[in-house]
Coordinates of C-alpha atoms in Angstrom, one line a residue:
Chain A
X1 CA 136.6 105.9 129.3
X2 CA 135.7 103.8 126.8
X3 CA 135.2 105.2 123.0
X4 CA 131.8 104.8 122.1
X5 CA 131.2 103.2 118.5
X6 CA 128.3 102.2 116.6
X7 CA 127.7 98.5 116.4
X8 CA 126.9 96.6 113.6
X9 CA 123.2 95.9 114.6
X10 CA 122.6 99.9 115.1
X11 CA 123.6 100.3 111.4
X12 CA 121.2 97.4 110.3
X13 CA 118.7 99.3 112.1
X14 CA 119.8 102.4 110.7
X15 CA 118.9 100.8 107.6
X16 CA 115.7 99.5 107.8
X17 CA 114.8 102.4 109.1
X18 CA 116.1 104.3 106.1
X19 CA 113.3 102.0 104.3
X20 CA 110.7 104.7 105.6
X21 CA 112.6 108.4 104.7
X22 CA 109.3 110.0 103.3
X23 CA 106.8 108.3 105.4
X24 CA 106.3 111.8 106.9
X25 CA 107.1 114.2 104.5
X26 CA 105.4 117.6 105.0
X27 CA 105.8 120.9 103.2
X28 CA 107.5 122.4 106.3
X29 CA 110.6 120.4 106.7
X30 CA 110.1 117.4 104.0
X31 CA 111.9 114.4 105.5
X32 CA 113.2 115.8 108.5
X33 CA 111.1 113.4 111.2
X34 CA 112.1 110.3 108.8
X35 CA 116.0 111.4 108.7
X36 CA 115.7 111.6 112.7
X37 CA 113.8 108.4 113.2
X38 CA 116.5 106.7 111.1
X39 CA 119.2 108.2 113.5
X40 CA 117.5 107.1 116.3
X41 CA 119.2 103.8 116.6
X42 CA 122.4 106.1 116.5
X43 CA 121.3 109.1 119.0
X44 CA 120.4 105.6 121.6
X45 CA 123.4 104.4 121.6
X46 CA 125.8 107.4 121.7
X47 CA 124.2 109.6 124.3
X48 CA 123.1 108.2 127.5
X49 CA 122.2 111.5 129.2
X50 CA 118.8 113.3 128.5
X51 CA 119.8 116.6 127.5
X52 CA 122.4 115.1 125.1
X53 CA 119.5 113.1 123.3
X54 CA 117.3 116.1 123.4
X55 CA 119.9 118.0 121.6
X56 CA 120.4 115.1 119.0
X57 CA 117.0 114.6 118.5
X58 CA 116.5 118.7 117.6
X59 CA 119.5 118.8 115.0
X60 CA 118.1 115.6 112.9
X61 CA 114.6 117.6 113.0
X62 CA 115.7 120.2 110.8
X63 CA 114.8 120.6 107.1
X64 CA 116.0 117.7 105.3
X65 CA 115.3 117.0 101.5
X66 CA 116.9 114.6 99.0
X67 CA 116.5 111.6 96.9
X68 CA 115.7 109.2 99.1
X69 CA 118.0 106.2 98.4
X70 CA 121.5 108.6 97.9
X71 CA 120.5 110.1 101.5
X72 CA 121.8 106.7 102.8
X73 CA 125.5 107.6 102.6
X74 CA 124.2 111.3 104.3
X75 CA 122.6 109.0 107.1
X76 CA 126.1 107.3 107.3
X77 CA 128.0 110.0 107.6
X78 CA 125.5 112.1 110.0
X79 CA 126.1 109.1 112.2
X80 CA 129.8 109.0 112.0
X81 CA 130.1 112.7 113.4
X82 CA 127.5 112.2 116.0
X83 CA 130.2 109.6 117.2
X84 CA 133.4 111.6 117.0
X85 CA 131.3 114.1 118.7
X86 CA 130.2 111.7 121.2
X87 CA 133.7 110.9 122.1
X88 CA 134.1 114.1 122.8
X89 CA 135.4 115.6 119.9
X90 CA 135.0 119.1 119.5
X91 CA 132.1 119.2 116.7
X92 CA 129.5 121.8 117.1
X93 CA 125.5 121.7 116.0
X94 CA 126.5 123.9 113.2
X95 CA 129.2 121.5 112.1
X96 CA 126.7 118.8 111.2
X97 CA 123.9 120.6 110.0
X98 CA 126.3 122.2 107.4
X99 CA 127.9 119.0 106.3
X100 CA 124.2 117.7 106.1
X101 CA 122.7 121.0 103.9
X102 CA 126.1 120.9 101.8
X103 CA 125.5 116.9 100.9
X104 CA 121.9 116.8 100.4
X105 CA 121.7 119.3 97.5
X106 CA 124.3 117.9 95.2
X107 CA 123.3 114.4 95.9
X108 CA 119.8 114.6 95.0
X109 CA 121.3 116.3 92.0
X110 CA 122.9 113.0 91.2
X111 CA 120.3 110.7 92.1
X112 CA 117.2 112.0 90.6
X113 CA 118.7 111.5 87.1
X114 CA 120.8 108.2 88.0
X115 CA 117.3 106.7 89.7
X116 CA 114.2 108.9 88.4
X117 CA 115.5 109.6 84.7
X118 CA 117.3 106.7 83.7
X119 CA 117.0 103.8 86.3
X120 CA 113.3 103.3 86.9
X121 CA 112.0 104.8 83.4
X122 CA 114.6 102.1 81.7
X123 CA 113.4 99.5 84.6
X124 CA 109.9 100.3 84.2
X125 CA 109.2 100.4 79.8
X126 CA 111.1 97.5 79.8
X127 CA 108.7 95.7 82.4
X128 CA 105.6 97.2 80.8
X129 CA 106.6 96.0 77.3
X130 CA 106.3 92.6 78.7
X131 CA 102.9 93.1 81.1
X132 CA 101.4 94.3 77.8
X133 CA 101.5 90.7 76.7
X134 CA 99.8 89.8 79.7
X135 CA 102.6 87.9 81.2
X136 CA 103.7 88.4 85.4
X137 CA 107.4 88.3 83.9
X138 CA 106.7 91.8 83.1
X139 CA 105.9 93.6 87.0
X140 CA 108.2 91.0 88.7
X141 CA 111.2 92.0 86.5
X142 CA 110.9 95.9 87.2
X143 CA 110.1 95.3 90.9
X144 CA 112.9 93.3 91.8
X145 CA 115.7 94.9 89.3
X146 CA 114.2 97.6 90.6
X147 CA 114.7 96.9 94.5
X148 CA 118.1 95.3 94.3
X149 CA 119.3 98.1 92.6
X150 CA 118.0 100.3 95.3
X151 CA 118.9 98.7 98.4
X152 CA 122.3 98.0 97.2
X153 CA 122.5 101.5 96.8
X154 CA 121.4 101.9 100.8
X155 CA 123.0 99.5 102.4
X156 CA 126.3 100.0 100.7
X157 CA 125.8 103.9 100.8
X158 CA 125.4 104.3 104.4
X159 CA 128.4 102.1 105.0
X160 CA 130.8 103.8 102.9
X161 CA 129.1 107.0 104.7
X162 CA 129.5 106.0 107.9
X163 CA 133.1 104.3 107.1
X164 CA 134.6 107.3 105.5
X165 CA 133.1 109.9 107.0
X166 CA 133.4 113.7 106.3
X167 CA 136.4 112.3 103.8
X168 CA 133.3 111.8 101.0
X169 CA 132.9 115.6 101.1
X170 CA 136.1 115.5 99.5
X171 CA 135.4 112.4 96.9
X172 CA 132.2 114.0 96.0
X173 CA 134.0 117.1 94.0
X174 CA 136.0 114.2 92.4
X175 CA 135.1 113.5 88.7
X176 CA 133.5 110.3 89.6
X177 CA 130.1 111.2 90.5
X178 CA 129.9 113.5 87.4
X179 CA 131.3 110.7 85.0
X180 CA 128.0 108.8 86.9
X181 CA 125.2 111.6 86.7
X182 CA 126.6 111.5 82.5
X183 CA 126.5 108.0 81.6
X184 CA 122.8 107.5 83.0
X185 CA 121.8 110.6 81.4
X186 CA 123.4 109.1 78.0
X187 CA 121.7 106.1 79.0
X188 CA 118.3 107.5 79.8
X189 CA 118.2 109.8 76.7
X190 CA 119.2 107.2 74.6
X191 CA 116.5 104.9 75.7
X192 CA 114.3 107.8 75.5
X193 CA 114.9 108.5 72.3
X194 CA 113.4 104.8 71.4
X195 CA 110.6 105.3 73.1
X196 CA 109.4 108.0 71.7
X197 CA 110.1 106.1 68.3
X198 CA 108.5 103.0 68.7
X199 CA 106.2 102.8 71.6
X200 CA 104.2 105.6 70.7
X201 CA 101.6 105.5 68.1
X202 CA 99.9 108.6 66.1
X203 CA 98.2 107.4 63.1
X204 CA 96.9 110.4 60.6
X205 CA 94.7 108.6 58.0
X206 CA 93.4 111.7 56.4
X207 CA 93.5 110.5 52.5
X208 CA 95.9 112.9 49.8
X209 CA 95.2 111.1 46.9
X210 CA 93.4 108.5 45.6
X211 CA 93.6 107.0 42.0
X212 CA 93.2 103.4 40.1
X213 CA 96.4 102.1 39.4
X214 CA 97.0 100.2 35.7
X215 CA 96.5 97.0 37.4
X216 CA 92.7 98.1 38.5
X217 CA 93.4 98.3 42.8
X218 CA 93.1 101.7 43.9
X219 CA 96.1 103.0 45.6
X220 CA 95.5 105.1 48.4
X221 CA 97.7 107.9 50.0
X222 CA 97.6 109.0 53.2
X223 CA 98.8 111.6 55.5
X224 CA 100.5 109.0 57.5
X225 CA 101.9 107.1 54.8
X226 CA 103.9 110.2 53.7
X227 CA 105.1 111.3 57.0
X228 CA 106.5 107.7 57.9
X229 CA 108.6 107.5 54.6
X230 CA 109.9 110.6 55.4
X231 CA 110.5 109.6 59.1
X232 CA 108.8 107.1 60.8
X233 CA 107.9 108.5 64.5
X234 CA 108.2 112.1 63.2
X235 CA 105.0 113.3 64.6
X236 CA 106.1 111.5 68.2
X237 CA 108.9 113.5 67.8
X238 CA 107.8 116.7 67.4
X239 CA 105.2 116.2 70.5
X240 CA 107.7 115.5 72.4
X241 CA 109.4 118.2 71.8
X242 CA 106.7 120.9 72.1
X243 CA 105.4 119.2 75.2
X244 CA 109.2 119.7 76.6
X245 CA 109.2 123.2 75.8
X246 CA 105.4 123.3 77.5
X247 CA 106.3 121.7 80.6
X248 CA 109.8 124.2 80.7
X249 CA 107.3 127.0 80.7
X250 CA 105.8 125.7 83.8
X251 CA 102.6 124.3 82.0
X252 CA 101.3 121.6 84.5
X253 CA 101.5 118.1 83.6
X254 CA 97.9 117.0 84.1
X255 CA 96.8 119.6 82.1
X256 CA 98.9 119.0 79.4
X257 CA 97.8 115.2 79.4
X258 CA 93.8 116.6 79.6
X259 CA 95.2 118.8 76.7
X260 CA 96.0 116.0 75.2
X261 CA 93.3 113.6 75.7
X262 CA 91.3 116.8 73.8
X263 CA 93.2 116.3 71.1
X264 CA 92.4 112.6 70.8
X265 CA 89.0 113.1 70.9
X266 CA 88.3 115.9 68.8
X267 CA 91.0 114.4 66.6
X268 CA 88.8 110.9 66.2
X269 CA 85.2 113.2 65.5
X270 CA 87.0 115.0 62.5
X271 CA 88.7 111.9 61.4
X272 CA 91.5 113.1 61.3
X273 CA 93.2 110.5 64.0
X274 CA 93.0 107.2 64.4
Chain B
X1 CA 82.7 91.1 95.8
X2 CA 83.1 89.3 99.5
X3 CA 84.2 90.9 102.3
X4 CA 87.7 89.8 102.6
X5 CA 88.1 91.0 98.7
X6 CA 87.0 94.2 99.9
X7 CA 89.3 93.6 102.8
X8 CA 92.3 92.7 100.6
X9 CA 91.7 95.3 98.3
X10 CA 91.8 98.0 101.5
X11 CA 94.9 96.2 102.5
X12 CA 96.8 96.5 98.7
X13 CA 95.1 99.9 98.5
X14 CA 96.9 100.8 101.5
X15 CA 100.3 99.7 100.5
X16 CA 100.0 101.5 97.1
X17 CA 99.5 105.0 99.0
X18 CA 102.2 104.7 101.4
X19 CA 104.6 103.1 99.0
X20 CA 103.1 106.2 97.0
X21 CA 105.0 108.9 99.6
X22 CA 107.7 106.8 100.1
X23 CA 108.9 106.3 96.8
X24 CA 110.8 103.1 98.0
X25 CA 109.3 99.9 96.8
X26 CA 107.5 100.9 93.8
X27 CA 104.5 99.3 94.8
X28 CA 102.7 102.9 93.9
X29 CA 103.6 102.1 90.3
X30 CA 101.1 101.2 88.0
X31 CA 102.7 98.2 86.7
X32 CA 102.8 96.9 90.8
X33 CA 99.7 98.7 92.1
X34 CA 97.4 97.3 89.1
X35 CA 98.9 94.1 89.1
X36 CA 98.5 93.3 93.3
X37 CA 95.1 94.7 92.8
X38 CA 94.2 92.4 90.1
X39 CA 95.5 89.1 92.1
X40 CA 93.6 90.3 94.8
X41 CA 90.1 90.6 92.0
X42 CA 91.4 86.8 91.1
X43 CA 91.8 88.5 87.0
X44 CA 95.5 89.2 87.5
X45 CA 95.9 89.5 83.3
X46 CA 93.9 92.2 83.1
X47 CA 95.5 93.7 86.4
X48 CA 99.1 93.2 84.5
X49 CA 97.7 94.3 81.3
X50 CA 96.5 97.6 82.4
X51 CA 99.5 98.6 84.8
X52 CA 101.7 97.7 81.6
X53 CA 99.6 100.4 79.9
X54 CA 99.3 103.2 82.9
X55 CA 103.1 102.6 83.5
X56 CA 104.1 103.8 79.9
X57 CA 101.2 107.2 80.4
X58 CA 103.3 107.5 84.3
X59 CA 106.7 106.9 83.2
X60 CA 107.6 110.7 83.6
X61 CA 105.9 110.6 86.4
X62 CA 108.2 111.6 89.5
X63 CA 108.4 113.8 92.7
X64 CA 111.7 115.8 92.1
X65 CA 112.1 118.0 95.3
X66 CA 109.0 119.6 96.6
X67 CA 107.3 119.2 93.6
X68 CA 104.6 116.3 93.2
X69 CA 103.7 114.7 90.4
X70 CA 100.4 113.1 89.5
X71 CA 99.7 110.6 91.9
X72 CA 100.0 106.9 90.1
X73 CA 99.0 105.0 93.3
X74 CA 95.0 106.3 93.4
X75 CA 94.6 106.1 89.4
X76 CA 96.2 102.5 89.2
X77 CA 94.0 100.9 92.2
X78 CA 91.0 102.4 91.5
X79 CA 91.3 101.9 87.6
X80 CA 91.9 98.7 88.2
X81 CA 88.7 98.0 90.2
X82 CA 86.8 99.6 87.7
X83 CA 87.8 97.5 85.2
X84 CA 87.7 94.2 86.6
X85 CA 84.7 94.5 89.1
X86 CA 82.6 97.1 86.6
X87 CA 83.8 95.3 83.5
X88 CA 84.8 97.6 81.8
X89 CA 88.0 98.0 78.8
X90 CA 91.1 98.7 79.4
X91 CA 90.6 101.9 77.3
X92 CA 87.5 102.8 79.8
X93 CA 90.1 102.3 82.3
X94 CA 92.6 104.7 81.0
X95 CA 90.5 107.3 80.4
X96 CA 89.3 107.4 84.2
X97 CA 93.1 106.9 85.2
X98 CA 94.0 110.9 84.4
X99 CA 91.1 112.4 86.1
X100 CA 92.1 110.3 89.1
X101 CA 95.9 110.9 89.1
X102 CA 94.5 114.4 89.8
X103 CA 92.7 113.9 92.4
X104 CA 94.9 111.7 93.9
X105 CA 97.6 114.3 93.8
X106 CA 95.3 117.0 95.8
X107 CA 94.6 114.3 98.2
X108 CA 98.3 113.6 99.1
X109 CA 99.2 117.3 98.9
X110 CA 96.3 117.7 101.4
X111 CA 97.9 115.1 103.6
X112 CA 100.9 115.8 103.5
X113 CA 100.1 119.6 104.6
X114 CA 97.8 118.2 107.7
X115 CA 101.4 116.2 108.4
X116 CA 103.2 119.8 109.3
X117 CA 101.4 119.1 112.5
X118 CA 103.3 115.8 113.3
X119 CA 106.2 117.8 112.6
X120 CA 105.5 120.1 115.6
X121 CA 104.4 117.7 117.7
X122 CA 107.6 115.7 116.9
X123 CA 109.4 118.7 118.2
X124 CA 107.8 118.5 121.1
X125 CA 108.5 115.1 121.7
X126 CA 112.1 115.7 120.9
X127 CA 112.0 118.3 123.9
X128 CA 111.9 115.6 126.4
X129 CA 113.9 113.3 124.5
X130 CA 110.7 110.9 123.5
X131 CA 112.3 108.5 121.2
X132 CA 108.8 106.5 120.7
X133 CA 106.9 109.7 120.6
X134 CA 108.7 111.0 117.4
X135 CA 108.5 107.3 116.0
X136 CA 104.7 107.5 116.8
X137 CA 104.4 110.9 114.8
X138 CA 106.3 109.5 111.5
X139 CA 104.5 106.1 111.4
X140 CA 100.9 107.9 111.9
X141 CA 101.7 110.1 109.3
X142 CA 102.7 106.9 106.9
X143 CA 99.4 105.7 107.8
X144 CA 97.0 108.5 106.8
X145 CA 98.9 108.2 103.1
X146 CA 97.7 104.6 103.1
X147 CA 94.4 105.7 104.0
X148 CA 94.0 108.5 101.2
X149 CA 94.2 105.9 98.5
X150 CA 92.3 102.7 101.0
X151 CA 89.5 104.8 101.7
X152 CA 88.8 106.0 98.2
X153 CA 89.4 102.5 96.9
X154 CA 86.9 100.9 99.1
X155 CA 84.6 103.6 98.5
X156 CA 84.8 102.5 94.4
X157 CA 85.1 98.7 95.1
X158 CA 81.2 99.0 96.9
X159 CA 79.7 101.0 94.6
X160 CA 81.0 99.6 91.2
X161 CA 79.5 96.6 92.6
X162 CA 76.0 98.4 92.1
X163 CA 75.7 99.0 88.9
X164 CA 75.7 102.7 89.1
X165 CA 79.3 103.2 88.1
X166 CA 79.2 100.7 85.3
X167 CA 75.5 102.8 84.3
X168 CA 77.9 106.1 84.5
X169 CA 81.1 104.4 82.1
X170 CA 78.3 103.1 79.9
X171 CA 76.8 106.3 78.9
X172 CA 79.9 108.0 77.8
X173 CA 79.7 108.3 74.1
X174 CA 81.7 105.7 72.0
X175 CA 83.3 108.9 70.6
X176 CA 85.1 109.6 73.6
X177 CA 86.1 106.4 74.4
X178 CA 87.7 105.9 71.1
X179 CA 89.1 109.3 71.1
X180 CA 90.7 108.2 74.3
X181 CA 92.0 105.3 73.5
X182 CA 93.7 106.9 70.4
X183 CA 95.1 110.0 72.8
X184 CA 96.6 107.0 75.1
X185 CA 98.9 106.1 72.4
X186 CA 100.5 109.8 71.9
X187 CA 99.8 110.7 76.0
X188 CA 103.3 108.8 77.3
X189 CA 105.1 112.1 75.3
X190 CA 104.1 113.6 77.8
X191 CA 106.1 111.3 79.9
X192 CA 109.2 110.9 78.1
X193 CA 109.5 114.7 77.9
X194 CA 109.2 115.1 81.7
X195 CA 112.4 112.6 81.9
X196 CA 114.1 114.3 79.4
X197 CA 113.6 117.7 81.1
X198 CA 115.0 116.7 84.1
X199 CA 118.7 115.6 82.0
X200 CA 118.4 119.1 81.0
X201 CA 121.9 118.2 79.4
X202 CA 121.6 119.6 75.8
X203 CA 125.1 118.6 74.9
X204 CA 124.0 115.0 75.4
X205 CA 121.2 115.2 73.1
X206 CA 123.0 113.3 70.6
X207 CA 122.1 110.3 71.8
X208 CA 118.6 110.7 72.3
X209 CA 118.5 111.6 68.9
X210 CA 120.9 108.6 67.7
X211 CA 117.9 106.4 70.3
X212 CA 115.1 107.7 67.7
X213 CA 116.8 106.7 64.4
X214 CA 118.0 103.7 65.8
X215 CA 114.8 102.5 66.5
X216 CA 112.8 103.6 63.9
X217 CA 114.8 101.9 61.2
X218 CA 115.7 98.4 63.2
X219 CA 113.7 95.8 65.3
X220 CA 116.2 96.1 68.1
X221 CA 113.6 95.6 71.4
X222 CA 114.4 97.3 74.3
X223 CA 116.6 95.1 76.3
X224 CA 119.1 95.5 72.9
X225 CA 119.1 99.4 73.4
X226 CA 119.5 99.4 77.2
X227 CA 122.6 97.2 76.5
X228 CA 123.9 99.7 73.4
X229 CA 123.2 102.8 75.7
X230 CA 125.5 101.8 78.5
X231 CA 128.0 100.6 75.8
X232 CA 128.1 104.6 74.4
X233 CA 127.9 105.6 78.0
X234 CA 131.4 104.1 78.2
X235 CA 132.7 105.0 75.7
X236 CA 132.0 108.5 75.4
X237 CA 133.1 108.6 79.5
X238 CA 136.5 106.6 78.0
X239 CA 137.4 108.9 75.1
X240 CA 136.1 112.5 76.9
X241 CA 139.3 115.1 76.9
X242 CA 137.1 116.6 80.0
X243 CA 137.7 113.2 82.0
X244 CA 141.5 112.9 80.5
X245 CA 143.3 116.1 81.2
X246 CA 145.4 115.2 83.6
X247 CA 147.1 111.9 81.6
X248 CA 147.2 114.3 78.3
X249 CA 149.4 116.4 80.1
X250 CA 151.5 114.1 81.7
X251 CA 152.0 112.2 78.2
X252 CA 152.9 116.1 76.9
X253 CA 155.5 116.1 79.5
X254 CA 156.7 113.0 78.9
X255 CA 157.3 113.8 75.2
X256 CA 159.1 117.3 76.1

């Protein structure tokens, strides 16, 4: 008998398909319906007999949760054991559920820092620091740096997946996803660290002293004036930082913005923001 | 506003939300969402404008595991509308964008607890090996997260039309607004601090702190400190004992 074997046009599918992950995420089993409707292409072509499909079908509708564009090289290897065990090789249910729990964990903990923390906050002040001049340069450059970056990381991840194969269980404890996960986090923290300088703004006009110079102006000093020869962004600074600790302490993130938005207002009655 | 604006902005609407759950495209992102919408309200400047804003406010903004965060697509469309079809600022406009994140998240945590039953009934199809069935379930739950921000949005587009909403944004006191406004330009802390969180790398610190001096004493703009971050990211990969251990020793050997 013939081996059976993916062909080119199931992976494209596979693919596409891949577009849609959390189309039907759910608080039961998260992605699990968009994981199995992306192996569908797969399942189709390697079983031909109902109860084989059926049984398919019921081990890519288990829990399934990561970041959606790193579970393309899961996808790809998922499909590359469904053909060895197509074939006939001796691999059981357990086999690839494992191989799917034990990838799915330490991925996402790679790609929610590379993508969330560094890639589209990088991606995204940079496009916003444009838009706020009004121009279209600004959206268009964050949504397609944005998108190439994203489905290279698909298309090419569910390849080397589905081309290596269990092997990238192996290459994962390698040193070279770690060395990845650190440079965007140097990256992201560095660029953080700007933002928090420059494109914040907390002005504290509240007046310290107030005299006529020799020359007749009045020379006025304020709060703010102080704070930024010491430091300029100090007060940014320490925000951030207590917000940090307030969100680490499980403080939700709306509130904290309302909190916030308090302060501004109140602030702007007493005068003491501006 | 005609009918095909209202159709349009349903349409857009619709795209934000699912792009919202699906995290691919971005198109949930302020900086996309208020942008479409505005080339849909034919004032796309004001669109751009006001994403750039929200964007900076949402740039912390992410759904790490199970947990969900804010919900940028519902506040960015519906903003938007306000703005341009109740003319109203752009500081109006971020002041109603929090409150609506909000609710927008409820919504989508609301839908996507309803979508548990698509996940049985995907089982079911799964029993008798319905390929189209289990399709069927996934798309139709894609859908109702289009409708949770296309309903809402149409909902806004009629009645800002009417005068009431513009009545209702007028008669908040100038105190507020201002105070807003202000509270807008500290709020993206908020933001940067969920980001940094989620490094949780305290040993890397360093360079966020070297990012703040940086910038406050030079007029490098942003694309210069992407470029300088990945330069240190090198390096600091290059010259780490942790990632040389193995040549160190061989070198050692070599020597003996």
């Amino acid at each position: 008998m013939e081996d059976k074997k993916l062909t080119k046009k199931d992976l494209n599918s596979m693919f596409f398909r891949s577009w849609f992950l959390l189309g039907s995420f759910n608080f039961e089993r998260m992605q699990s319906i968009g994981f199995c409707v992306t192996l569908i292409p797969a399942i189709k072509r390697l079983y031909s007999k109902k109860e084989d499909q059926r049984e398919a079908l019921k081990r890519h509708l288990e829990f399934f949760n990561t970041q959606p564009f790193i579970s393309a090289p899961i996808m790809g290897v998922t499909a590359a054991m469904e053909e060895q065990k197509a074939n006939g090789q001796p691999i059981d249910d357990a086999t690839i559920s494992g191989v799917k729990v034990g990838l799915m964990g330490p991925l996402a903990g790679v790609g929610d820092p590379i993508y969330w923390g560094t890639l589209r906050p990088v991606l995204a002040a940079l496009g916003a620091s444009i838009a706020l001049t009004g121009s279209i340069v600004g959206p268009l450059l964050f949504f397609i740096l944005f998108n190439v970056c994203r489905l290279a990381t698909k298309w090419y991840g569910l390849k080397y997946g589905y081309e290596k194969g269990t092997e990238i269980v192996s290459d994962m404890s390698g040193n070279r996803l770690r060395k990845l996960t650190e440079s965007a986090s140097i990256l992201g923290l560095f660029v953080m660290g700007a933002l928090v300088s420059k494109w914040t703004s907390i002005n504290v006009p509240l007046v310290v002293s107030k005299y006529t110079g020799t020359d007749g102006k009045e020379v006025i000093t304020t709060v703010q004036m102080i704070l930024d020869q010491l430091m300029p962004g100090l007060l940014p600074l320490l925000l951030t930082f207590l917000c940090m600790r307030l969100l680490k302490k499980k403080v939700n993130a709306i509130a904290l913005i309302f909190a916030l938005f308090a302060v501004g207002i109140i602030g702007y009655a007493l005068g003491v923001l501006a | 506003m005609s009918t095909f604006e209202i159709v349009m902005v349903a349409i857009v609407a619709a795209i934000c939300g699912m792009g919202s759950v699906l995290d691919e495209g971005q198109t949930h992102r302020p900086l996309i969402a208020c942008t479409l919408i505005g080339l849909v309200l034919g004032d796309v400047k004001t669109g751009i404008i006001l994403g750039g804003t929200l964007e900076l406010m949402a740039l912390g903004w992410m759904n790490v595991g199970a947990s969900m965060a804010p919900d940028a697509a519902l506040a960015s469309v519906v903003s938007t509308i306000l703005v341009i079809v109740g003319h109203q600022s752009i500081g109006a406009g971020i002041a109603v964008a929090i409150p609506i994140a909000a609710a927008g998240q409820v919504l989508t945590i609301f839908v996507r607890t309803i979508t548990v039953f698509f996940q049985h009934l995907a089982d079911k199809y799964a029993e008798s090996s319905n390929f189209k069935g289990i399709e069927l379930c996934h798309f139709i739950a894609l859908l109702l997260q289009g409708l949770r921000v296309a309903l809402p949005a149409v909902l806004v587009a009629v009645a800002a039309e009417t005068g009431l909403v513009t009545d209702l944004l007028n008669a908040i006191p100038d105190v507020v607004t201002r105070g807003l406004q202000i509270a807008g330009g500290f709020i993206v802390v908020v933001g940067y601090a969920m980001v940094i969180n989620m490094m949780s790398a305290k040993y890397l610190m360093p360079f966020f702190f070297l990012g703040f001096v940086v910038a406050a004493f030079t007029g490098i703009n942003l694309v210069g400190f992407g470029i300088v971050g990945a330069v240190l990211a090198v390096l600091y990969i290059q010259l780490n004992p942790k990632y040389n251990a193995k040549s160190v020793a061989v070198e050692e050997i070599d020597e003996l």
